[in-house]
Protein backbone atom coordinates (compact mmCIF):
# COMPACT_ATOMS: atom_id res chain seq x y z
CA UNK A 1 0.00 0.00 0.00
CA UNK A 2 1.32 3.38 -0.97
CA UNK A 3 0.49 5.50 2.03
CA UNK A 4 0.24 8.69 0.01
CA UNK A 5 -2.14 7.56 -2.64
CA UNK A 6 -5.33 5.87 -1.72
CA UNK A 7 -7.71 5.00 -4.54
CA UNK A 8 -10.84 4.32 -2.56
CA UNK A 9 -10.95 4.79 1.12
CA UNK A 10 -10.93 7.07 4.09
CA UNK A 11 -8.27 9.32 5.53
CA UNK A 12 -8.87 10.53 9.07
CA UNK A 13 -6.70 13.59 9.45
CA UNK A 14 -5.93 16.14 12.17
CA UNK A 15 -6.35 13.60 14.94
CA UNK A 16 -4.93 14.93 18.18
CA UNK A 17 -1.49 13.35 18.62
CA UNK A 18 -1.83 10.24 20.74
CA UNK A 19 -5.49 9.52 19.91
CA UNK A 20 -5.00 7.36 16.83
CA UNK A 21 -4.72 4.09 18.73
CA UNK A 22 -7.91 4.74 20.67
CA UNK A 23 -9.70 5.45 17.42
CA UNK A 24 -8.19 2.33 15.87
CA UNK A 25 -9.59 0.29 18.74
CA UNK A 26 -13.04 1.85 18.88
CA UNK A 27 -13.48 1.60 15.10
CA UNK A 28 -12.37 -2.06 15.30
CA UNK A 29 -9.88 -1.44 12.51
CA UNK A 30 -7.88 -4.44 13.69
CA UNK A 31 -10.71 -6.66 12.46
CA UNK A 32 -10.59 -5.21 8.96
CA UNK A 33 -9.26 -7.27 6.11
CA UNK A 34 -7.93 -4.14 4.42
CA UNK A 35 -4.75 -2.08 4.50
CA UNK A 36 -4.74 0.40 7.38
CA UNK A 37 -1.92 2.85 7.99
CA UNK A 38 -1.47 4.77 11.19
CA UNK A 39 0.90 7.70 11.28
CA UNK A 40 1.70 9.15 14.63
CA UNK A 41 3.21 12.47 15.60
CA UNK A 42 3.16 13.91 12.11
CA UNK A 43 4.22 17.55 12.03
CA UNK A 44 1.22 19.81 11.60
CA UNK A 45 1.11 23.56 11.18
CA UNK A 46 -2.20 23.76 12.99
CA UNK A 47 -1.71 21.28 15.80
CA UNK A 48 2.05 21.02 16.17
CA UNK A 49 1.75 17.26 16.04
CA UNK A 50 -1.07 15.13 14.77
CA UNK A 51 -1.99 11.53 14.01
CA UNK A 52 -3.42 10.30 10.72
CA UNK A 53 -5.23 7.06 9.90
CA UNK A 54 -5.58 5.86 6.32
CA UNK A 55 -7.91 3.05 5.40
CA UNK A 56 -7.52 1.72 1.88
CA UNK A 57 -10.99 0.26 1.49
CA UNK A 58 -14.48 1.37 0.69
CA UNK A 59 -16.32 0.91 3.91
CA UNK A 60 -18.61 2.76 6.17
CA UNK A 61 -17.13 3.59 9.52
CA UNK A 62 -19.14 4.83 12.47
CA UNK A 63 -18.47 8.54 12.09
CA UNK A 64 -19.85 9.20 15.57
CA UNK A 65 -16.88 7.30 16.97
CA UNK A 66 -14.49 9.67 15.26
CA UNK A 67 -16.34 12.70 16.63
CA UNK A 68 -16.29 11.15 20.07
CA UNK A 69 -12.56 10.48 20.12
CA UNK A 70 -11.69 13.81 18.53
CA UNK A 71 -14.38 16.30 17.44
CA UNK A 72 -11.70 18.29 15.59
CA UNK A 73 -10.58 15.41 13.38
CA UNK A 74 -11.24 15.69 9.65
CA UNK A 75 -12.62 12.82 7.63
CA UNK A 76 -11.62 12.70 3.97
CA UNK A 77 -13.45 10.34 1.65
CA UNK A 78 -11.39 9.28 -1.37
CA UNK A 79 -12.95 7.83 -4.50
CA UNK A 80 -10.94 6.90 -7.61
CA UNK A 81 -7.97 8.73 -6.20
CA UNK A 82 -9.88 11.99 -5.76
CA UNK A 83 -10.95 13.70 -2.59
CA UNK A 84 -14.74 13.71 -2.86
CA UNK A 85 -15.73 14.72 0.60
CA UNK A 86 -14.06 16.42 3.52
CA UNK A 87 -15.91 16.81 6.77
CA UNK A 88 -15.65 17.42 10.44
CA UNK A 89 -17.89 15.30 12.59
CA UNK A 90 -18.07 17.33 15.79
CA UNK A 91 -19.20 15.89 19.08
CA UNK A 92 -22.00 13.38 18.56
CA UNK A 93 -25.15 13.64 20.72
CA UNK A 94 -25.57 9.88 20.90
CA UNK A 95 -23.22 6.92 20.80
CA UNK A 96 -24.68 3.51 20.12
CA UNK A 97 -22.71 0.38 20.99
CA UNK A 98 -19.47 2.32 21.20
CA UNK A 99 -19.22 2.61 24.97
CA UNK A 100 -20.52 -0.04 27.30
CA UNK A 101 -22.22 0.61 30.61
CA UNK A 102 -20.24 -0.76 33.51
CA UNK A 103 -22.97 -0.41 36.11
CA UNK A 104 -23.86 -4.00 37.16
CA UNK A 105 -27.37 -2.86 38.09
CA UNK A 106 -28.01 -1.24 34.72
CA UNK A 107 -30.81 -2.76 32.64
CA UNK A 108 -28.26 -3.43 29.87
CA UNK A 109 -26.47 -5.99 32.03
CA UNK A 110 -29.61 -8.15 32.34
CA UNK A 111 -31.19 -7.43 28.98
CA UNK A 112 -28.35 -8.38 26.70
CA UNK A 113 -30.16 -7.46 23.48
CA UNK A 114 -30.52 -3.80 24.45
CA UNK A 115 -28.18 -1.46 22.60
CA UNK A 116 -25.73 0.42 24.79
CA UNK A 117 -26.60 4.04 24.19
CA UNK A 118 -24.78 6.99 25.70
CA UNK A 119 -25.92 10.59 25.47
CA UNK A 120 -23.78 13.70 25.59
CA UNK A 121 -24.84 15.47 28.77
CA UNK A 122 -22.04 18.00 29.19
CA UNK A 123 -20.53 19.39 26.01
CA UNK A 124 -17.93 21.46 27.82
CA UNK A 125 -16.49 18.56 29.78
CA UNK A 126 -17.39 15.96 27.12
CA UNK A 127 -19.36 13.79 29.51
CA UNK A 128 -21.45 10.94 28.14
CA UNK A 129 -24.03 9.14 30.26
CA UNK A 130 -25.86 5.84 29.83
CA UNK A 131 -29.42 6.65 28.75
CA UNK A 132 -30.83 3.94 31.02
CA UNK A 133 -29.05 4.47 34.34
CA UNK A 134 -27.20 7.76 33.77
CA UNK A 135 -23.84 6.30 34.74
CA UNK A 136 -21.10 8.44 33.22
CA UNK A 137 -18.81 6.74 30.72
CA UNK A 138 -15.28 6.20 31.96
CA UNK A 139 -12.52 7.97 30.10
ZN1 LIG B 1 -26.34 1.98 32.30
XYZ file of N, CA, C and O and ligand atoms in Angstrom:
557
model
N 0.854 -1.197 0.000
C 0.000 0.000 0.000
C 0.883 1.239 0.000
O 1.758 1.404 0.833
N 0.647 2.092 -0.958
C 1.319 3.385 -0.973
C 0.547 4.317 -0.037
O -0.619 4.587 -0.257
N 1.210 4.750 1.008
C 0.490 5.504 2.029
C -0.030 6.841 1.506
O -0.990 7.395 1.994
N 0.643 7.365 0.499
C 0.245 8.686 0.007
C -0.939 8.640 -0.943
O -1.710 9.573 -1.016
N -1.038 7.579 -1.695
C -2.143 7.562 -2.644
C -3.106 6.427 -2.350
O -2.781 5.259 -2.465
N -4.285 6.836 -1.963
C -5.332 5.867 -1.721
C -6.311 6.012 -2.868
O -6.636 7.122 -3.279
N -6.754 4.913 -3.436
C -7.713 4.995 -4.540
C -9.132 5.162 -4.016
O -9.850 6.070 -4.404
N -9.510 4.265 -3.145
C -10.840 4.324 -2.562
C -10.730 4.046 -1.074
O -10.354 2.956 -0.685
N -11.061 5.024 -0.308
C -10.948 4.787 1.118
C -11.200 6.032 1.927
O -11.824 6.988 1.473
N -10.680 6.000 3.141
C -10.931 7.074 4.093
C -9.613 7.508 4.726
O -8.798 6.666 5.101
N -9.420 8.792 4.799
C -8.273 9.315 5.532
C -8.811 10.151 6.684
O -9.558 11.102 6.478
N -8.465 9.751 7.894
C -8.871 10.531 9.067
C -7.666 11.378 9.455
O -6.626 10.855 9.839
N -7.828 12.667 9.289
C -6.701 13.591 9.450
C -6.937 14.501 10.659
O -8.043 14.598 11.173
N -5.878 15.186 11.039
C -5.928 16.136 12.166
C -6.408 15.495 13.459
O -7.152 16.100 14.221
N -6.024 14.253 13.674
C -6.346 13.603 14.939
C -5.335 14.105 15.969
O -4.138 14.151 15.678
N -5.828 14.486 17.119
C -4.934 14.933 18.182
C -3.859 13.878 18.404
O -4.162 12.683 18.495
N -2.602 14.296 18.457
C -1.493 13.347 18.622
C -1.743 12.465 19.841
O -2.081 12.954 20.915
N -1.633 11.173 19.644
C -1.831 10.241 20.743
C -3.205 9.584 20.741
O -3.451 8.654 21.497
N -4.125 10.072 19.900
C -5.488 9.520 19.910
C -5.730 8.467 18.837
O -6.775 7.822 18.824
N -4.769 8.270 17.955
C -4.996 7.356 16.831
C -5.260 5.927 17.285
O -6.128 5.247 16.738
N -4.543 5.473 18.302
C -4.719 4.090 18.732
C -6.096 3.848 19.349
O -6.700 2.805 19.169
N -6.586 4.863 20.071
C -7.912 4.744 20.669
C -8.969 4.646 19.569
O -9.895 3.844 19.632
N -8.788 5.451 18.553
C -9.703 5.450 17.418
C -9.628 4.107 16.683
O -10.643 3.530 16.298
N -8.429 3.630 16.518
C -8.185 2.334 15.874
C -8.960 1.232 16.593
O -9.622 0.407 15.981
N -8.892 1.284 17.928
C -9.591 0.289 18.740
C -11.099 0.427 18.640
O -11.812 -0.542 18.395
N -11.596 1.650 18.851
C -13.043 1.850 18.881
C -13.696 1.643 17.506
O -14.869 1.311 17.426
N -12.933 1.844 16.443
C -13.478 1.601 15.104
C -13.273 0.145 14.679
O -13.658 -0.250 13.595
N -12.652 -0.640 15.558
C -12.365 -2.057 15.304
C -11.592 -2.248 14.000
O -11.876 -3.148 13.220
N -10.643 -1.357 13.758
C -9.881 -1.438 12.505
C -8.995 -2.673 12.464
O -8.619 -3.138 11.396
N -8.680 -3.223 13.628
C -7.879 -4.441 13.692
C -8.602 -5.632 13.084
O -7.977 -6.599 12.668
N -9.929 -5.558 13.020
C -10.711 -6.664 12.460
C -10.852 -6.560 10.948
O -11.374 -7.458 10.305
N -10.418 -5.443 10.397
C -10.590 -5.213 8.962
C -9.616 -6.050 8.150
O -8.462 -6.195 8.502
N -10.123 -6.540 7.021
C -9.261 -7.273 6.110
C -8.832 -6.319 4.989
O -9.012 -6.581 3.820
N -8.308 -5.166 5.396
C -7.934 -4.141 4.420
C -6.705 -3.409 4.944
O -6.457 -3.397 6.153
N -5.937 -2.813 4.035
C -4.746 -2.082 4.503
C -5.130 -0.857 5.332
O -5.972 -0.067 4.914
N -4.522 -0.754 6.501
C -4.744 0.397 7.375
C -3.377 0.944 7.754
O -2.503 0.184 8.156
N -3.188 2.235 7.590
C -1.922 2.850 7.991
C -2.180 3.863 9.088
O -3.115 4.663 9.001
N -1.366 3.790 10.121
C -1.470 4.773 11.194
C -0.173 5.561 11.209
O 0.912 4.974 11.223
N -0.297 6.865 11.158
C 0.896 7.698 11.278
C 0.764 8.527 12.532
O -0.230 9.218 12.730
N 1.770 8.442 13.359
C 1.703 9.151 14.629
C 2.716 10.287 14.671
O 3.784 10.192 14.086
N 2.323 11.326 15.382
C 3.212 12.471 15.601
C 3.731 13.098 14.316
O 4.900 13.431 14.188
N 2.828 13.234 13.357
C 3.165 13.907 12.106
C 3.184 15.415 12.377
O 2.338 15.931 13.109
N 4.151 16.111 11.818
C 4.224 17.553 12.034
C 3.032 18.239 11.363
O 2.706 17.950 10.219
N 2.381 19.104 12.118
C 1.217 19.811 11.600
C 1.331 21.285 11.932
O 1.679 21.650 13.049
N 1.041 22.122 10.940
C 1.110 23.564 11.182
C 0.098 23.979 12.233
O 0.338 24.824 13.070
N -1.092 23.356 12.133
C -2.196 23.761 12.987
C -2.058 23.211 14.406
O -2.320 23.892 15.383
N -1.663 21.950 14.510
C -1.709 21.279 15.801
C -0.334 21.061 16.429
O -0.243 20.622 17.556
N 0.728 21.362 15.681
C 2.049 21.022 16.171
C 2.368 19.601 15.770
O 3.174 19.349 14.900
N 1.622 18.667 16.405
C 1.745 17.264 16.038
C 0.355 16.695 15.860
O -0.567 17.094 16.553
N 0.232 15.753 14.963
C -1.071 15.126 14.765
C -0.890 13.672 14.386
O 0.200 13.242 14.023
N -1.973 12.920 14.477
C -1.993 11.533 14.011
C -2.888 11.465 12.773
O -3.788 12.289 12.605
N -2.618 10.507 11.933
C -3.421 10.299 10.720
C -3.703 8.804 10.588
O -2.830 7.981 10.869
N -4.913 8.469 10.200
C -5.234 7.063 9.900
C -5.710 6.981 8.461
O -6.564 7.758 8.047
N -5.154 6.069 7.701
C -5.585 5.862 6.323
C -6.109 4.451 6.176
O -5.444 3.490 6.558
N -7.288 4.353 5.618
C -7.910 3.052 5.399
C -8.120 2.891 3.906
O -8.851 3.670 3.292
N -7.447 1.908 3.329
C -7.520 1.723 1.884
C -8.617 0.730 1.551
O -8.342 -0.390 1.121
N -9.850 1.125 1.774
C -10.988 0.258 1.491
C -12.248 1.090 1.504
O -12.340 2.062 2.244
N -13.191 0.693 0.678
C -14.482 1.369 0.688
C -15.304 0.738 1.791
O -15.697 -0.420 1.692
N -15.536 1.467 2.833
C -16.324 0.907 3.907
C -16.986 2.054 4.645
O -16.604 3.221 4.490
N -17.980 1.710 5.385
C -18.608 2.759 6.174
C -18.141 2.597 7.609
O -18.283 1.542 8.202
N -17.526 3.631 8.123
C -17.130 3.592 9.521
C -18.150 4.390 10.318
O -18.859 5.223 9.765
N -18.240 4.106 11.590
C -19.141 4.828 12.466
C -18.542 6.217 12.726
O -17.643 6.374 13.537
N -19.043 7.199 11.986
C -18.469 8.538 12.089
C -18.610 9.120 13.487
O -17.781 9.915 13.931
N -19.650 8.702 14.210
C -19.849 9.200 15.569
C -18.646 8.873 16.449
O -18.267 9.652 17.317
N -18.040 7.714 16.185
C -16.881 7.295 16.971
C -15.732 8.286 16.782
O -15.044 8.660 17.732
N -15.568 8.717 15.548
C -14.490 9.670 15.259
C -14.743 10.983 15.991
O -13.854 11.541 16.628
N -15.983 11.458 15.930
C -16.341 12.695 16.630
C -16.194 12.576 18.137
O -15.859 13.546 18.820
N -16.426 11.370 18.634
C -16.291 11.147 20.075
C -14.825 11.194 20.495
O -14.474 11.865 21.458
N -13.975 10.525 19.758
C -12.556 10.484 20.123
C -11.908 11.847 19.906
O -11.128 12.312 20.731
N -12.236 12.486 18.788
C -11.688 13.813 18.532
C -12.617 14.622 17.621
O -12.623 14.439 16.411
N -13.418 15.522 18.219
C -14.378 16.300 17.437
C -13.707 17.198 16.399
O -14.362 17.660 15.460
N -12.418 17.417 16.533
C -11.704 18.293 15.593
C -11.096 17.525 14.415
O -10.546 18.130 13.499
N -11.169 16.204 14.459
C -10.577 15.408 13.378
C -11.329 15.639 12.071
O -12.518 15.932 12.070
N -10.615 15.531 10.963
C -11.242 15.691 9.651
C -11.327 14.339 8.970
O -10.379 13.556 9.022
N -12.446 14.069 8.337
C -12.616 12.820 7.627
C -12.629 13.118 6.131
O -13.428 13.914 5.656
N -11.707 12.522 5.410
C -11.618 12.697 3.966
C -12.041 11.401 3.284
O -11.498 10.340 3.578
N -13.002 11.515 2.400
C -13.453 10.336 1.652
C -12.808 10.391 0.262
O -12.941 11.380 -0.454
N -12.095 9.328 -0.085
C -11.387 9.277 -1.366
C -12.069 8.276 -2.294
O -12.320 7.137 -1.900
N -12.385 8.748 -3.497
C -12.950 7.835 -4.505
C -12.167 7.995 -5.802
O -11.952 9.106 -6.267
N -11.737 6.879 -6.375
C -10.941 6.896 -7.608
C -9.769 7.875 -7.514
O -9.483 8.609 -8.464
N -9.144 7.891 -6.386
C -7.968 8.731 -6.200
C -8.255 10.204 -5.962
O -7.333 10.994 -5.824
N -9.531 10.583 -5.961
C -9.879 11.988 -5.761
C -10.548 12.186 -4.407
O -11.307 11.336 -3.948
N -10.277 13.345 -3.836
C -10.953 13.701 -2.588
C -12.379 14.139 -2.930
O -12.586 15.130 -3.616
N -13.364 13.365 -2.505
C -14.741 13.705 -2.863
C -15.508 14.353 -1.715
O -16.505 15.027 -1.921
N -15.026 14.134 -0.513
C -15.729 14.720 0.604
C -14.764 14.947 1.755
O -13.911 14.123 2.029
N -14.910 16.094 2.384
C -14.063 16.419 3.516
C -14.985 16.952 4.597
O -15.743 17.888 4.353
N -14.984 16.327 5.736
C -15.905 16.813 6.767
C -15.388 16.647 8.184
O -14.555 15.795 8.469
N -15.910 17.514 9.020
C -15.654 17.418 10.445
C -16.903 16.856 11.087
O -18.008 17.226 10.725
N -16.732 15.973 12.022
C -17.894 15.304 12.595
C -18.461 16.077 13.780
O -19.653 16.152 13.973
N -17.601 16.667 14.578
C -18.071 17.332 15.790
C -18.447 16.303 16.842
O -18.332 15.094 16.614
N -18.880 16.794 17.982
C -19.197 15.891 19.084
C -20.583 15.290 18.885
O -21.560 16.021 18.795
N -20.681 13.974 18.785
C -21.998 13.379 18.564
C -22.881 13.456 19.810
O -22.388 13.407 20.927
N -24.192 13.602 19.598
C -25.147 13.637 20.717
C -25.325 12.247 21.313
O -25.494 12.096 22.510
N -25.312 11.246 20.445
C -25.568 9.879 20.895
C -24.492 8.937 20.384
O -23.990 9.109 19.271
N -24.157 7.970 21.214
C -23.224 6.921 20.805
C -23.912 5.580 21.037
O -24.351 5.297 22.145
N -24.018 4.794 19.989
C -24.685 3.506 20.123
C -23.678 2.379 19.969
O -22.979 2.313 18.954
N -23.627 1.531 20.984
C -22.707 0.383 20.992
C -21.250 0.770 20.739
O -20.518 0.082 20.040
N -20.863 1.895 21.272
C -19.466 2.324 21.205
C -18.872 2.188 22.600
O -17.814 1.615 22.806
N -19.618 2.735 23.576
C -19.223 2.611 24.969
C -20.166 1.601 25.605
O -21.301 1.448 25.169
N -19.675 0.936 26.638
C -20.517 -0.045 27.299
C -20.674 0.295 28.771
O -19.705 0.648 29.442
N -21.908 0.220 29.231
C -22.216 0.609 30.607
C -21.613 -0.398 31.577
O -21.760 -1.606 31.413
N -20.922 0.120 32.566
C -20.238 -0.765 33.513
C -21.015 -0.946 34.809
O -20.577 -1.650 35.704
N -22.166 -0.289 34.905
C -22.974 -0.412 36.112
C -23.648 -1.789 36.132
O -24.461 -2.104 35.274
N -23.304 -2.647 37.138
C -23.864 -4.002 37.159
C -25.381 -4.009 37.355
O -26.042 -4.991 37.038
N -25.928 -2.897 37.880
C -27.372 -2.864 38.087
C -28.128 -2.231 36.916
O -29.332 -2.057 36.954
N -27.382 -1.847 35.895
C -28.008 -1.238 34.716
C -28.831 -2.288 33.966
O -28.464 -3.461 33.937
N -29.925 -1.850 33.384
C -30.806 -2.762 32.642
C -30.054 -3.451 31.494
O -30.378 -4.574 31.114
N -29.000 -2.817 30.980
C -28.260 -3.427 29.871
C -27.474 -4.667 30.301
O -27.084 -5.476 29.466
N -27.229 -4.807 31.605
C -26.475 -5.990 32.030
C -27.393 -7.207 32.136
O -26.927 -8.342 32.064
N -28.702 -7.011 32.306
C -29.609 -8.154 32.345
C -30.280 -8.376 30.997
O -30.530 -9.496 30.603
N -30.549 -7.277 30.287
C -31.186 -7.429 28.975
C -30.136 -7.257 27.883
O -29.897 -6.168 27.385
N -29.520 -8.381 27.575
C -28.355 -8.378 26.695
C -28.628 -7.816 25.296
O -27.720 -7.355 24.633
N -29.874 -7.878 24.852
C -30.156 -7.455 23.480
C -30.334 -5.935 23.359
O -30.404 -5.406 22.267
N -30.382 -5.257 24.494
C -30.520 -3.800 24.447
C -29.247 -3.156 23.914
O -28.150 -3.559 24.296
N -29.386 -2.164 23.039
C -28.175 -1.464 22.603
C -27.630 -0.601 23.744
O -28.395 -0.113 24.581
N -26.332 -0.467 23.790
C -25.732 0.418 24.786
C -25.691 1.821 24.197
O -24.965 2.071 23.235
N -26.511 2.698 24.734
C -26.599 4.040 24.186
C -26.151 5.059 25.238
O -26.595 5.023 26.381
N -25.242 5.921 24.817
C -24.775 6.992 25.698
C -25.115 8.330 25.075
O -25.029 8.513 23.869
N -25.510 9.267 25.941
C -25.923 10.587 25.475
C -24.944 11.631 26.013
O -24.484 11.543 27.154
N -24.653 12.595 25.163
C -23.782 13.698 25.586
C -24.568 14.579 26.552
O -25.605 15.128 26.199
N -24.093 14.680 27.784
C -24.842 15.469 28.770
C -24.089 16.738 29.158
O -24.663 17.633 29.774
N -22.817 16.810 28.848
C -22.039 17.998 29.194
C -21.013 18.228 28.091
O -19.977 17.571 28.034
N -21.362 19.142 27.183
C -20.534 19.389 26.010
C -19.157 19.941 26.397
O -18.137 19.568 25.828
N -19.173 20.832 27.383
C -17.930 21.461 27.820
C -16.911 20.426 28.312
O -15.756 20.433 27.913
N -17.388 19.546 29.179
C -16.487 18.561 29.776
C -16.525 17.221 29.038
O -15.911 16.247 29.471
N -17.269 17.166 27.942
C -17.389 15.958 27.122
C -17.781 14.740 27.947
O -17.108 13.707 27.925
N -18.885 14.897 28.705
C -19.360 13.786 29.512
C -20.501 13.074 28.792
O -21.436 13.716 28.308
N -20.384 11.767 28.707
C -21.450 10.942 28.139
C -22.029 10.069 29.237
O -21.291 9.528 30.051
N -23.374 9.978 29.258
C -24.027 9.144 30.262
C -24.922 8.106 29.617
O -25.571 8.365 28.605
N -24.980 6.934 30.266
C -25.861 5.840 29.830
C -27.295 6.360 29.854
O -27.710 6.980 30.834
N -28.060 6.114 28.783
C -29.424 6.654 28.754
C -30.354 5.892 29.693
O -31.434 6.345 30.008
N -29.945 4.713 30.153
C -30.825 3.936 31.023
C -30.584 4.242 32.499
O -31.519 4.394 33.268
N -29.312 4.328 32.902
C -29.054 4.471 34.342
C -28.253 5.735 34.654
O -27.976 6.011 35.806
N -27.904 6.487 33.627
C -27.195 7.756 33.768
C -25.776 7.650 34.340
O -25.189 8.639 34.759
N -25.236 6.452 34.339
C -23.837 6.303 34.735
C -22.953 6.977 33.683
O -23.172 6.796 32.486
N -21.997 7.751 34.157
C -21.095 8.436 33.220
C -20.108 7.435 32.636
O -19.662 6.512 33.325
N -19.788 7.625 31.378
C -18.812 6.744 30.720
C -17.429 7.058 31.271
O -17.087 8.218 31.470
N -16.655 6.000 31.503
C -15.278 6.204 31.958
C -14.424 6.731 30.828
O -14.737 6.500 29.669
N -13.390 7.419 31.157
C -12.517 7.966 30.104
C -11.587 6.874 29.621
O -11.119 6.069 30.386
Zn -26.336 1.980 32.295
